[in-house]
Short mmCIF file of C-alpha atoms and ligand atoms in Angstrom, two decimals:
data_model
loop_
_atom_site.label_atom_id
_atom_site.label_comp_id
_atom_site.label_asym_id
_atom_site.label_seq_id
_atom_site.Cartn_x
_atom_site.Cartn_y
_atom_site.Cartn_z
CA MET J 1358 132.84 139.23 48.94
CA VAL J 1359 131.49 142.00 46.40
CA SER J 1360 132.61 145.72 48.38
CA SER J 1361 130.23 148.11 48.57
CA PHE J 1362 132.25 149.73 46.04
CA GLY J 1363 131.81 147.54 43.96
CA ILE J 1364 128.00 147.50 44.74
CA ARG J 1365 128.52 150.92 43.71
CA ALA J 1366 130.21 150.50 40.69
CA LEU J 1367 128.32 147.29 39.20
CA LEU J 1368 125.08 149.65 39.10
CA SER J 1369 126.48 152.52 38.45
CA ARG J 1370 127.02 150.72 34.76
CA ARG J 1371 123.37 148.76 35.06
CA CYS J 1372 122.06 152.14 35.68
CA HIS J 1373 123.73 153.53 32.76
CA ARG J 1374 123.27 150.53 30.33
CA LEU J 1375 119.50 151.67 31.15
CA GLY J 1376 120.33 155.40 30.69
CA LEU J 1377 118.37 155.73 34.13
CA GLY J 1378 121.49 158.50 34.55
CA LEU J 1379 122.58 157.40 37.81
CA ALA J 1380 125.74 156.45 37.29
CA THR J 1381 126.59 159.77 38.59
CA ARG J 1382 126.65 160.49 42.64
CA ALA J 1383 123.02 161.98 43.62
CA THR J 1384 122.44 164.21 45.76
CA TYR J 1385 119.22 165.37 47.02
CA SER J 1386 120.51 169.06 45.95
CA SER J 1387 116.42 170.36 43.97
CA GLN J 1388 118.96 170.60 40.80
CA PRO J 1389 116.54 171.73 38.46
CA PHE J 1390 115.89 169.07 35.20
CA GLU J 1391 114.54 170.33 32.22
CA ASN J 1392 114.13 166.62 30.64
CA ASP J 1393 111.31 164.38 32.88
CA PRO J 1394 113.76 161.95 34.98
CA ILE J 1395 110.90 159.80 36.16
CA CYS J 1396 108.64 156.98 34.02
CA GLU J 1397 105.85 154.83 35.97
CA LEU J 1398 104.41 152.03 34.94
CA ALA J 1399 101.04 151.38 35.08
CA ALA J 1400 100.18 148.42 35.79
CA SER J 1401 96.92 146.42 34.33
CA ASN J 1402 95.21 143.14 35.55
CA LEU J 1403 95.15 140.04 33.52
CA ARG J 1404 93.99 136.74 34.02
CA PHE J 1405 95.19 134.81 30.75
CA GLY J 1406 94.11 131.47 29.57
CA PRO J 1407 91.61 128.75 27.32
CA GLY J 1408 87.85 128.95 29.03
CA SER J 1409 89.04 132.28 31.11
CA THR J 1410 85.86 133.92 30.35
CA ALA J 1411 83.23 131.65 31.56
CA GLU J 1412 85.12 133.44 34.90
CA VAL J 1413 83.41 136.43 34.03
CA GLY J 1414 80.42 135.99 35.94
CA ALA J 1415 82.36 134.93 38.86
CA ASP J 1416 84.69 137.77 39.35
CA LEU J 1417 81.21 140.61 38.56
CA LYS J 1418 79.17 139.08 41.75
CA HIS J 1419 81.83 138.03 43.64
CA VAL J 1420 84.40 140.24 43.44
CA LEU J 1421 82.92 143.21 41.90
CA SER J 1422 79.02 142.52 44.20
CA ALA J 1423 78.13 143.48 40.88
CA GLU J 1424 74.38 142.31 39.87
CA ARG J 1425 73.89 144.74 37.33
CA VAL J 1426 75.80 144.42 34.50
CA VAL J 1427 76.26 146.46 30.85
CA VAL J 1428 77.61 144.83 28.00
CA PHE J 1429 79.14 146.18 25.48
CA THR J 1430 79.74 144.53 21.77
CA ASP J 1431 78.51 145.16 18.37
CA ARG J 1432 75.78 143.27 15.92
CA ASN J 1433 78.88 140.43 14.84
CA VAL J 1434 80.39 139.04 17.80
CA ARG J 1435 77.13 139.37 19.90
CA LYS J 1436 76.21 136.30 17.39
CA LEU J 1437 79.48 134.36 18.39
CA PRO J 1438 79.35 131.96 20.55
CA CYS J 1439 81.93 133.81 23.05
CA MET J 1440 78.74 135.90 23.78
CA GLN J 1441 77.05 132.47 25.04
CA VAL J 1442 79.87 132.11 27.07
CA LEU J 1443 79.48 135.34 28.33
CA LEU J 1444 76.05 135.44 28.81
CA GLU J 1445 75.98 131.89 30.56
CA SER J 1446 78.75 132.64 33.19
CA LEU J 1447 76.72 135.83 34.45
CA GLU J 1448 73.18 133.74 34.59
CA THR J 1449 75.38 130.75 36.13
CA ASN J 1450 76.91 133.33 38.85
CA GLY J 1451 73.23 134.86 39.64
CA ILE J 1452 73.42 138.41 38.14
CA SER J 1453 70.27 139.42 38.15
CA SER J 1454 70.17 141.79 35.14
CA VAL J 1455 71.89 142.31 32.24
CA VAL J 1456 72.09 144.78 29.03
CA ILE J 1457 73.51 144.36 26.12
CA TYR J 1458 74.71 147.71 23.55
CA ASP J 1459 75.20 145.27 20.65
CA GLN J 1460 75.18 148.98 18.53
CA VAL J 1461 79.28 149.73 18.79
CA ARG J 1462 80.60 151.12 15.46
CA VAL J 1463 83.54 148.83 14.69
CA GLU J 1464 86.31 152.22 13.68
CA PRO J 1465 84.34 154.54 16.78
CA THR J 1466 84.17 157.77 15.87
CA ASP J 1467 82.89 160.75 17.54
CA ALA J 1468 79.41 160.68 16.95
CA SER J 1469 78.99 156.39 17.57
CA PHE J 1470 80.84 156.62 21.02
CA GLN J 1471 78.53 159.87 21.64
CA HIS J 1472 75.45 157.43 20.84
CA ALA J 1473 77.19 154.78 23.41
CA ILE J 1474 77.06 157.20 26.20
CA ASP J 1475 73.39 158.42 25.86
CA PHE J 1476 72.70 154.72 25.75
CA LEU J 1477 74.25 154.54 29.01
CA THR J 1478 73.42 157.83 30.42
CA ASN J 1479 69.68 158.18 30.06
CA THR J 1480 68.51 154.52 28.15
CA VAL J 1481 70.43 152.30 31.07
CA GLY J 1482 70.44 155.11 33.71
CA THR J 1483 74.04 155.94 35.09
CA ASP J 1484 71.75 154.72 39.11
CA ASN J 1485 70.65 151.10 37.24
CA TYR J 1486 74.31 149.40 36.55
CA ASP J 1487 77.06 148.51 38.80
CA ALA J 1488 80.06 146.92 36.01
CA VAL J 1489 80.10 147.02 32.11
CA VAL J 1490 82.03 144.16 30.71
CA ALA J 1491 83.22 144.94 26.64
CA LEU J 1492 83.55 141.69 24.42
CA GLY J 1493 84.90 142.64 21.51
CA GLY J 1494 87.69 144.22 19.51
CA GLY J 1495 89.01 147.53 20.08
CA SER J 1496 86.73 148.95 18.68
CA THR J 1497 84.48 147.83 21.32
CA MET J 1498 86.55 147.86 24.15
CA ASP J 1499 87.32 151.75 23.16
CA THR J 1500 83.74 152.50 22.74
CA ALA J 1501 82.74 150.82 26.52
CA LYS J 1502 85.50 152.95 28.26
CA ALA J 1503 84.86 156.18 26.53
CA ALA J 1504 80.64 155.62 28.00
CA ASN J 1505 81.58 154.01 31.56
CA LEU J 1506 84.09 157.63 31.93
CA TYR J 1507 81.51 160.11 30.46
CA ALA J 1508 78.19 157.80 32.17
CA ALA J 1509 80.16 158.23 35.67
CA PHE J 1510 81.82 162.28 35.00
CA PRO J 1511 79.49 164.19 32.25
CA PRO J 1512 81.80 167.08 31.58
CA LYS J 1513 80.82 170.44 32.30
CA GLY J 1514 82.26 172.04 28.54
CA GLY J 1515 80.92 168.94 26.76
CA PHE J 1516 82.57 166.07 25.36
CA PHE J 1517 85.67 167.39 23.80
CA ASP J 1518 86.86 167.70 27.60
CA TYR J 1519 88.79 164.54 28.10
CA VAL J 1520 90.20 164.46 24.24
CA ASN J 1521 93.93 164.66 23.51
CA PRO J 1522 95.02 168.59 22.87
CA PRO J 1523 94.78 170.44 20.71
CA VAL J 1524 92.30 168.62 19.40
CA GLY J 1525 90.32 168.39 22.85
CA LYS J 1526 91.35 170.13 26.19
CA GLY J 1527 92.95 167.05 28.18
CA LEU J 1528 91.15 167.60 31.03
CA PRO J 1529 92.00 164.84 33.40
CA VAL J 1530 90.02 162.80 34.48
CA PRO J 1531 87.88 164.07 37.69
CA ALA J 1532 90.39 162.24 40.84
CA ILE J 1533 89.93 159.22 42.81
CA SER J 1534 88.59 161.29 46.12
CA GLN J 1535 85.18 162.62 43.63
CA GLY J 1536 84.18 158.95 43.27
CA SER J 1537 85.31 155.61 40.89
CA LEU J 1538 84.54 154.86 37.90
CA PRO J 1539 82.08 151.77 37.34
CA PRO J 1540 84.40 148.58 37.64
CA LEU J 1541 85.15 146.87 33.71
CA ILE J 1542 86.04 144.40 32.31
CA ALA J 1543 87.26 143.75 28.92
CA ILE J 1544 87.33 140.80 27.56
CA PRO J 1545 89.23 140.51 23.40
CA THR J 1546 88.46 138.93 21.02
CA THR J 1547 91.21 139.89 18.25
CA ALA J 1548 94.77 139.39 18.57
CA GLY J 1549 95.95 143.65 17.88
CA THR J 1550 94.95 146.02 20.11
CA GLY J 1551 95.50 145.17 23.97
CA SER J 1552 93.32 147.74 24.74
CA GLU J 1553 92.42 145.65 27.68
CA THR J 1554 95.47 146.97 28.79
CA THR J 1555 95.80 150.41 28.15
CA GLY J 1556 93.72 153.58 29.02
CA VAL J 1557 93.55 155.21 26.17
CA ALA J 1558 90.33 154.78 23.72
CA ILE J 1559 90.24 156.19 20.40
CA PHE J 1560 87.83 157.35 17.65
CA ASP J 1561 87.80 159.26 14.62
CA ASP J 1562 86.89 162.36 15.06
CA THR J 1563 84.82 163.48 11.93
CA LYS J 1564 85.16 166.93 11.80
CA THR J 1565 89.14 167.16 12.15
CA GLN J 1566 89.18 164.10 9.95
CA SER J 1567 91.74 161.98 11.92
CA LYS J 1568 92.14 159.79 14.96
CA THR J 1569 92.37 160.89 18.35
CA GLY J 1570 91.36 159.91 21.68
CA ILE J 1571 91.21 160.12 25.89
CA ALA J 1572 93.91 158.90 27.73
CA ASN J 1573 93.87 158.77 31.09
CA ARG J 1574 95.32 156.06 32.93
CA ARG J 1575 91.82 155.59 35.52
CA LEU J 1576 90.48 153.96 31.97
CA LYS J 1577 92.09 151.09 32.37
CA PRO J 1578 89.74 148.18 32.47
CA THR J 1579 89.94 146.97 36.33
CA LEU J 1580 90.67 143.41 34.74
CA GLY J 1581 90.93 142.58 31.72
CA ILE J 1582 89.99 138.22 30.47
CA VAL J 1583 92.29 137.20 27.72
CA ASP J 1584 90.99 134.52 26.89
CA PRO J 1585 92.49 132.66 23.35
CA LEU J 1586 89.21 130.41 22.42
CA ASN J 1587 87.62 133.63 21.63
CA THR J 1588 90.53 134.69 18.85
CA LEU J 1589 89.21 131.20 17.23
CA THR J 1590 86.62 132.76 14.93
CA GLN J 1591 88.33 134.84 13.92
CA PRO J 1592 88.56 135.58 10.01
CA ARG J 1593 91.68 135.61 8.21
CA GLU J 1594 91.78 139.41 7.49
CA VAL J 1595 91.01 140.39 10.88
CA ALA J 1596 93.44 138.14 12.74
CA CYS J 1597 96.16 139.65 10.05
CA TYR J 1598 95.42 143.06 10.46
CA SER J 1599 95.02 143.23 13.81
CA GLY J 1600 98.20 140.88 14.15
CA LEU J 1601 100.18 143.65 12.42
CA ASP J 1602 99.08 146.43 15.13
CA VAL J 1603 100.79 143.60 17.59
CA LEU J 1604 103.68 144.59 15.82
CA CYS J 1605 103.59 147.88 15.52
CA HIS J 1606 102.47 148.26 19.22
CA ALA J 1607 106.23 146.89 20.15
CA ILE J 1608 108.71 148.36 17.45
CA GLU J 1609 107.55 151.39 18.07
CA SER J 1610 107.36 151.95 21.29
CA TYR J 1611 110.72 150.58 21.51
CA THR J 1612 111.79 152.58 19.22
CA ALA J 1613 110.08 155.55 20.91
CA LEU J 1614 111.75 158.75 22.12
CA TYR J 1615 113.19 157.51 25.31
CA PHE J 1616 111.03 159.01 28.25
CA ASN J 1617 114.00 161.22 29.90
CA LYS J 1618 115.07 162.42 26.46
CA ARG J 1619 111.02 164.32 27.21
CA PRO J 1620 110.62 167.76 28.48
CA LYS J 1621 109.53 167.49 32.19
CA PRO J 1622 106.17 168.69 32.74
CA GLU J 1623 105.20 171.11 34.94
CA THR J 1624 103.32 169.06 37.69
CA PRO J 1625 102.83 165.64 37.62
CA LEU J 1626 99.97 165.09 36.49
CA GLN J 1627 100.95 166.57 32.80
CA ARG J 1628 103.60 163.84 32.80
CA PRO J 1629 101.72 162.43 29.56
CA THR J 1630 100.21 158.89 29.71
CA TYR J 1631 102.68 158.07 26.42
CA GLN J 1632 105.59 158.62 28.19
CA GLY J 1633 108.27 157.41 25.92
CA SER J 1634 110.75 154.13 25.65
CA ASN J 1635 111.93 152.90 28.83
CA PRO J 1636 113.01 150.20 30.99
CA ILE J 1637 109.65 148.98 31.73
CA SER J 1638 108.30 149.07 28.58
CA ASP J 1639 110.66 147.34 26.72
CA ILE J 1640 110.75 144.35 28.50
CA TRP J 1641 107.36 144.46 27.46
CA ALA J 1642 107.75 145.49 23.85
CA LEU J 1643 110.59 143.02 22.99
CA PHE J 1644 108.60 139.72 24.51
CA ALA J 1645 106.20 140.96 22.30
CA LEU J 1646 108.34 140.76 19.14
CA GLU J 1647 109.78 138.41 19.06
CA THR J 1648 106.21 135.84 20.43
CA ALA J 1649 104.92 137.79 17.30
CA ALA J 1650 107.52 137.56 14.70
CA GLN J 1651 108.03 133.70 15.74
CA ASN J 1652 103.74 133.30 15.83
CA LEU J 1653 101.71 135.59 13.45
CA GLN J 1654 102.38 133.76 10.05
CA LEU J 1655 101.70 130.45 11.89
CA ALA J 1656 98.50 131.65 13.61
CA ILE J 1657 97.54 133.58 10.12
CA SER J 1658 97.59 130.62 7.92
CA ASP J 1659 95.95 127.83 10.45
CA PRO J 1660 93.70 128.75 13.05
CA GLU J 1661 93.31 125.18 14.62
CA ASN J 1662 96.95 126.31 16.04
CA GLU J 1663 95.71 126.97 19.18
CA ASP J 1664 99.64 127.25 20.42
CA ALA J 1665 100.32 129.83 17.28
CA ARG J 1666 97.12 131.29 18.54
CA ALA J 1667 97.44 132.01 21.79
CA LYS J 1668 100.15 133.02 21.76
CA MET J 1669 99.79 135.98 19.41
CA LEU J 1670 96.79 136.93 21.98
CA MET J 1671 99.51 136.81 24.86
CA ALA J 1672 101.83 138.69 22.42
CA SER J 1673 98.59 141.45 22.12
CA SER J 1674 98.64 141.55 25.43
CA ALA J 1675 102.23 142.34 26.18
CA ALA J 1676 102.24 144.71 24.10
CA GLY J 1677 99.80 146.82 25.54
CA MET J 1678 101.54 146.68 29.23
CA GLY J 1679 104.53 148.38 26.96
CA PHE J 1680 103.26 150.70 24.21
CA GLY J 1681 100.36 151.64 26.97
CA ASN J 1682 102.98 152.87 28.91
CA ALA J 1683 105.88 153.85 26.28
CA GLY J 1684 103.51 154.71 23.48
CA VAL J 1685 103.81 154.38 20.02
CA HIS J 1686 104.90 156.96 17.10
CA LEU J 1687 104.81 157.73 13.72
CA CYS J 1688 103.24 154.41 12.15
CA HIS J 1689 99.89 155.26 14.12
CA GLY J 1690 100.52 159.42 14.15
CA MET J 1691 99.82 158.61 10.02
CA SER J 1692 97.19 156.38 10.60
CA TYR J 1693 94.82 158.30 11.75
CA PRO J 1694 94.80 160.60 9.26
CA VAL J 1695 95.04 157.22 6.60
CA ALA J 1696 92.20 155.35 8.37
CA SER J 1697 89.83 158.89 8.86
CA GLN J 1698 90.46 160.27 4.84
CA CYS J 1699 89.12 156.47 3.72
CA LYS J 1700 86.47 157.19 0.68
CA SER J 1701 86.55 154.07 -1.07
CA TYR J 1702 88.17 150.97 0.11
CA THR J 1703 87.08 148.15 2.13
CA PRO J 1704 88.77 144.95 3.23
CA ALA J 1705 87.22 141.70 0.88
CA SER J 1706 85.77 140.64 3.62
CA GLY J 1707 86.01 140.12 7.55
CA TYR J 1708 84.88 143.42 9.16
CA ASP J 1709 81.33 143.65 9.18
CA THR J 1710 81.04 147.30 8.08
CA ASP J 1711 78.02 150.04 5.97
CA HIS J 1712 80.80 151.98 5.67
CA PRO J 1713 84.27 152.34 3.46
CA ILE J 1714 87.28 151.77 6.39
CA VAL J 1715 91.39 150.57 5.66
CA PRO J 1716 91.31 148.84 8.73
CA HIS J 1717 93.01 149.79 12.07
CA GLY J 1718 96.59 147.05 11.81
CA LEU J 1719 96.49 148.03 8.29
CA SER J 1720 96.21 151.42 8.33
CA VAL J 1721 98.98 151.57 10.56
CA PHE J 1722 101.46 148.94 9.00
CA VAL J 1723 101.28 150.91 5.86
CA ASN J 1724 102.97 153.77 7.24
CA ALA J 1725 105.59 151.68 8.43
CA PRO J 1726 108.48 150.75 6.00
CA ALA J 1727 108.55 154.97 5.05
CA VAL J 1728 108.98 155.30 8.69
CA PHE J 1729 111.75 152.96 10.09
CA ARG J 1730 113.77 153.92 7.27
CA PHE J 1731 113.80 157.35 8.82
CA THR J 1732 113.54 157.18 11.95
CA GLY J 1733 116.52 154.43 11.56
CA VAL J 1734 119.62 156.70 12.22
CA ALA J 1735 117.94 158.60 15.08
CA ASN J 1736 118.17 155.25 17.18
CA PRO J 1737 120.59 152.51 14.63
CA GLU J 1738 120.55 150.19 17.86
CA ARG J 1739 116.68 150.13 18.56
CA HIS J 1740 116.20 149.49 14.51
CA ARG J 1741 119.00 146.86 14.89
CA THR J 1742 117.72 144.83 17.26
CA CYS J 1743 113.40 144.71 16.00
CA ALA J 1744 115.44 144.40 12.51
CA GLN J 1745 117.41 141.49 13.66
CA ILE J 1746 113.92 139.35 15.54
CA LEU J 1747 112.00 140.22 12.85
CA SER J 1748 114.89 138.37 10.08
CA GLY J 1749 115.20 135.88 13.03
CA ALA J 1750 118.27 134.37 14.44
CA SER J 1751 119.63 132.83 11.33
CA THR J 1752 121.08 136.38 10.27
CA ALA J 1753 122.52 136.95 13.27
CA PRO J 1754 126.25 138.23 11.18
CA LYS J 1755 124.80 140.36 8.56
CA SER J 1756 122.99 142.34 11.67
CA LYS J 1757 127.29 143.27 12.17
CA GLN J 1758 127.39 143.94 8.69
CA VAL J 1759 124.16 146.95 8.16
CA ALA J 1760 125.96 150.36 9.11
CA ASP J 1761 124.36 152.00 10.93
CA ALA J 1762 122.59 154.12 8.07
CA ASP J 1763 121.28 150.98 6.90
CA VAL J 1764 119.81 149.91 9.91
CA GLY J 1765 115.81 151.87 8.88
CA LEU J 1766 116.25 150.13 5.49
CA TRP J 1767 116.46 146.39 6.77
CA LEU J 1768 113.75 146.83 8.97
CA ALA J 1769 111.55 148.25 6.38
CA ASP J 1770 112.42 145.23 4.21
CA GLU J 1771 111.98 142.80 6.51
CA LEU J 1772 108.55 144.12 7.40
CA MET J 1773 107.66 143.95 3.63
CA GLU J 1774 109.09 140.46 3.18
CA LEU J 1775 106.97 140.07 5.42
CA ALA J 1776 103.84 141.85 3.84
CA VAL J 1777 104.71 139.51 0.69
CA ARG J 1778 104.51 136.21 2.63
CA LEU J 1779 101.15 137.64 4.81
CA ASP J 1780 99.78 139.01 1.30
CA VAL J 1781 99.16 141.84 2.86
CA PRO J 1782 98.31 145.25 0.55
CA MET J 1783 100.96 148.16 0.92
CA GLY J 1784 101.15 151.46 -1.11
CA LEU J 1785 98.69 154.30 0.04
CA ARG J 1786 97.82 154.20 -3.64
CA THR J 1787 95.94 150.82 -3.21
CA PHE J 1788 94.02 152.65 -0.17
CA GLY J 1789 92.74 155.30 -2.72
CA TYR J 1790 94.87 158.23 -1.88
CA THR J 1791 97.38 159.92 -4.06
CA GLU J 1792 99.27 162.92 -4.57
CA GLU J 1793 96.69 165.18 -3.78
CA ASP J 1794 95.68 163.65 -0.79
CA ILE J 1795 98.69 164.09 0.85
CA PRO J 1796 98.26 168.10 2.26
CA SER J 1797 95.56 166.84 4.09
CA LEU J 1798 97.52 163.09 5.54
CA VAL J 1799 100.38 165.58 6.94
CA GLN J 1800 97.14 168.10 8.34
CA GLY J 1801 95.40 164.95 10.07
CA THR J 1802 99.05 163.75 11.50
CA LEU J 1803 100.23 167.14 12.33
CA PRO J 1804 98.26 168.16 15.82
CA GLN J 1805 98.71 164.06 16.69
CA HIS J 1806 100.60 165.53 19.43
CA ARG J 1807 100.97 162.74 22.36
CA VAL J 1808 102.33 160.19 19.30
CA THR J 1809 104.53 162.38 17.00
CA LYS J 1810 106.66 164.60 20.13
CA ILE J 1811 108.25 161.10 20.56
CA SER J 1812 108.99 159.77 17.55
CA PRO J 1813 112.99 159.28 18.03
CA ARG J 1814 113.45 161.75 15.12
CA PRO J 1815 112.16 164.87 14.93
CA VAL J 1816 108.94 165.56 12.02
CA GLY J 1817 107.21 168.98 10.97
CA GLN J 1818 105.03 169.27 7.81
CA ALA J 1819 107.86 168.98 5.52
CA GLU J 1820 109.06 165.81 7.20
CA LEU J 1821 105.33 164.40 7.05
CA GLU J 1822 105.49 165.27 3.49
CA ASP J 1823 107.77 163.37 2.64
CA LEU J 1824 107.10 160.31 4.64
CA PHE J 1825 103.03 160.58 3.10
CA ALA J 1826 104.83 160.90 -0.26
CA ASP J 1827 107.39 157.06 0.27
CA ALA J 1828 104.38 155.70 1.65
CA LEU J 1829 102.06 155.65 -1.67
CA ASP J 1830 103.36 153.03 -3.71
CA GLU J 1831 105.92 150.10 -1.86
N1 NAD L 183 92.58 151.68 23.29
C1 NAD L 183 93.57 151.22 22.67
O1 NAD L 183 94.72 150.93 23.46
C2 NAD L 183 93.99 151.21 21.28
C3 NAD L 183 94.73 150.64 20.66
C4 NAD L 183 95.02 149.65 19.17
C5 NAD L 183 93.74 149.58 18.47
N2 NAD L 183 92.90 150.76 18.86
C6 NAD L 183 91.37 150.96 18.87
O2 NAD L 183 91.12 149.84 18.24
C7 NAD L 183 89.85 149.71 16.94
C8 NAD L 183 90.59 148.33 15.76
O3 NAD L 183 89.86 147.48 17.06
P1 NAD L 183 90.19 145.64 16.58
O4 NAD L 183 91.66 145.77 15.41
O5 NAD L 183 90.73 145.29 17.89
O6 NAD L 183 89.48 145.40 15.18
P2 NAD L 183 87.91 145.72 15.97
O7 NAD L 183 86.87 145.48 17.24
O8 NAD L 183 87.48 146.61 14.99
O9 NAD L 183 86.88 144.31 15.03
C9 NAD L 183 87.26 144.60 13.34
C10 NAD L 183 86.07 143.44 13.02
O10 NAD L 183 85.98 142.21 13.19
C11 NAD L 183 85.25 141.60 13.73
N3 NAD L 183 85.51 140.57 14.99
C12 NAD L 183 86.76 140.91 16.52
N4 NAD L 183 86.52 139.64 16.99
C13 NAD L 183 86.43 138.58 16.58
C14 NAD L 183 86.58 137.07 16.35
N5 NAD L 183 86.65 136.64 17.57
N6 NAD L 183 85.64 136.34 15.64
C15 NAD L 183 85.14 136.82 14.08
N7 NAD L 183 85.03 138.43 13.71
C16 NAD L 183 85.69 139.29 14.77
C17 NAD L 183 84.41 142.46 14.67
O11 NAD L 183 83.13 142.28 14.44
C18 NAD L 183 84.94 143.89 12.74
O12 NAD L 183 84.01 143.42 12.22
C19 NAD L 183 90.48 150.96 15.84
O13 NAD L 183 89.57 151.46 16.67
C20 NAD L 183 91.86 151.60 16.57
O14 NAD L 183 91.75 153.04 17.15
C21 NAD L 183 92.89 150.96 20.69
#
C-alpha cells in the first residue's frame, strides 16, 4: 500500500519532471506570478480514415442541420477526384444548395482573403448559407476560416482588427454570447499544415512584405475530416514540402520556450494561442515527429504506399494538435518574409500558381538548420531528443557522446542529411536571396511576436541578421 505521503512524493516528482512547478506545497495565498503558470489544450474534433470524405454530407445534414453549403477550394483541387466524392456525398444526403468558391490563392494574401470574404458576404449573402466546407491544403482551409469569421462578424475598424499584433490590432473574436460562427468542416488534401486542427489563418501581408495571421481558438474547424485517400494525388513536391512543414511543426513546438517561462497575461483572454511548449502539446509533437521521421521518405518515394501516406497525414494532424496550442518559433517566423519577398523562384512542378513562390514548407525548412544550430544551447535535452528521433534508434550511443554545446549542430546535420536524401533545394541563395536582402528579411521577421516571443533563445535584430546570413548557404 502506498501511504498518502508516498503518493504526494510520487506526484511531486512527476510534476517536477513536467516542469509544472507543483513540487512545492501549494497554497491559496494569491502569490503573484510573474510568469504564466497556466496552459490550456484547446482540443480539435477529428475523424480519420480512408473514405471518410464520403461522410461529410451526413455530418452536414444530420448533425449540423445544414441545408445550404458553401465549398471553398482552389482551381486545381476542384478538378480532383476528392471533389467528386464531396459533391456526391452532399447530393446523396439531400443538401439542397451547394455553392463552390474555387478562387483560393495558393499562399493567400490580404487581398485574396478579402476576395473570399466579399464572396461569402455579398455574392452568397450572410443569410444564405448554413455551413462552410474547405477542401484543399492550408491555403484553402485558412481562406475558408477567414471568410467564415469576417462574414459572420464584420470588424468595425477594417480587415486588420482581428490580425495579430503588432501588424494588426489583435482584437478578440466576439464572445460566444454574441453569436456563433457557422460550422466549418475542413478536409485537408495535403499532409502538412494541420490547419484542420488549428485556430489560425495565415496570409501574406503585401504591405509589410511578410506573412502574418489571425489566431483565435474560435477559428478552429468544427470538424476535420482526415482522409488519406485525398493525399494520393499530391505531386511529389507538394508531398515533400508539406511533409517538411510537419517535421518543423513538431520540432519547433517541442523546442519552443516552456509555457511557464512566458510572462503572465493581464487577463486570461490575453493568453496567446501559441503558449509555448507544455506537457500536453509535447505528447502530440513527439508522436508527430516519430511518425514523420519514419514515414516521410517512404510516402514521397511511393505515393501508393497507403500505410506511409496515411501515417504522414496522421502526423500532420497530430503536429497541428501540438503546435496549435504550443506554437512554432523561428523557422516559421523567418519563413514569413522568405515566402513574401520571393521575386523569382517557382518550384519545377506541383504548385498551380501564376506568381513566384517559395512553397510554405520549403520556406520554413530552409531556415531550420541555422535556427537549431542557434537554439540548441537554450534547451539541449529537447534538441537532443529531436536529433535522436531523426537519426533513428541505432544512434543511441551517439546521443550520449554529443556535448550539450553541440546538440544544435547535431540536429542541423540530421536535417541537412534528410534534405540530401529527399533532394530538397537548400540555402536562401537558391531562392534568389543575397546578403543585400538580409535587412528586409529581418524587418519582416521582427514583428512576428506571436512566434518570435516563444523562441527558446531570445532574438533581436542582430541575432536575426546572423541567422539569415547563416541560412544563405547550406
Ligand atoms: N493555419 C495553420 O495552422 C497553418 C499551418 C501551416 C501552414 N499554413 C498555411 O498553409 C498554406 C500552405 O498550405 P499547403 O502547404 O497545404 O499547400 P497549398 O494549399 O498552398 O497547396 C499547394 C498546391 O498543392 C495543390 N494540391 C493540394 N492538395 C493536392 C492534392 N491532393 N493533389 C494534387 N494537388 C494538390 C494545390 O492545388 C496547390 O497548387 C500557407 O499559406 C501556409 O502559411 C497554415
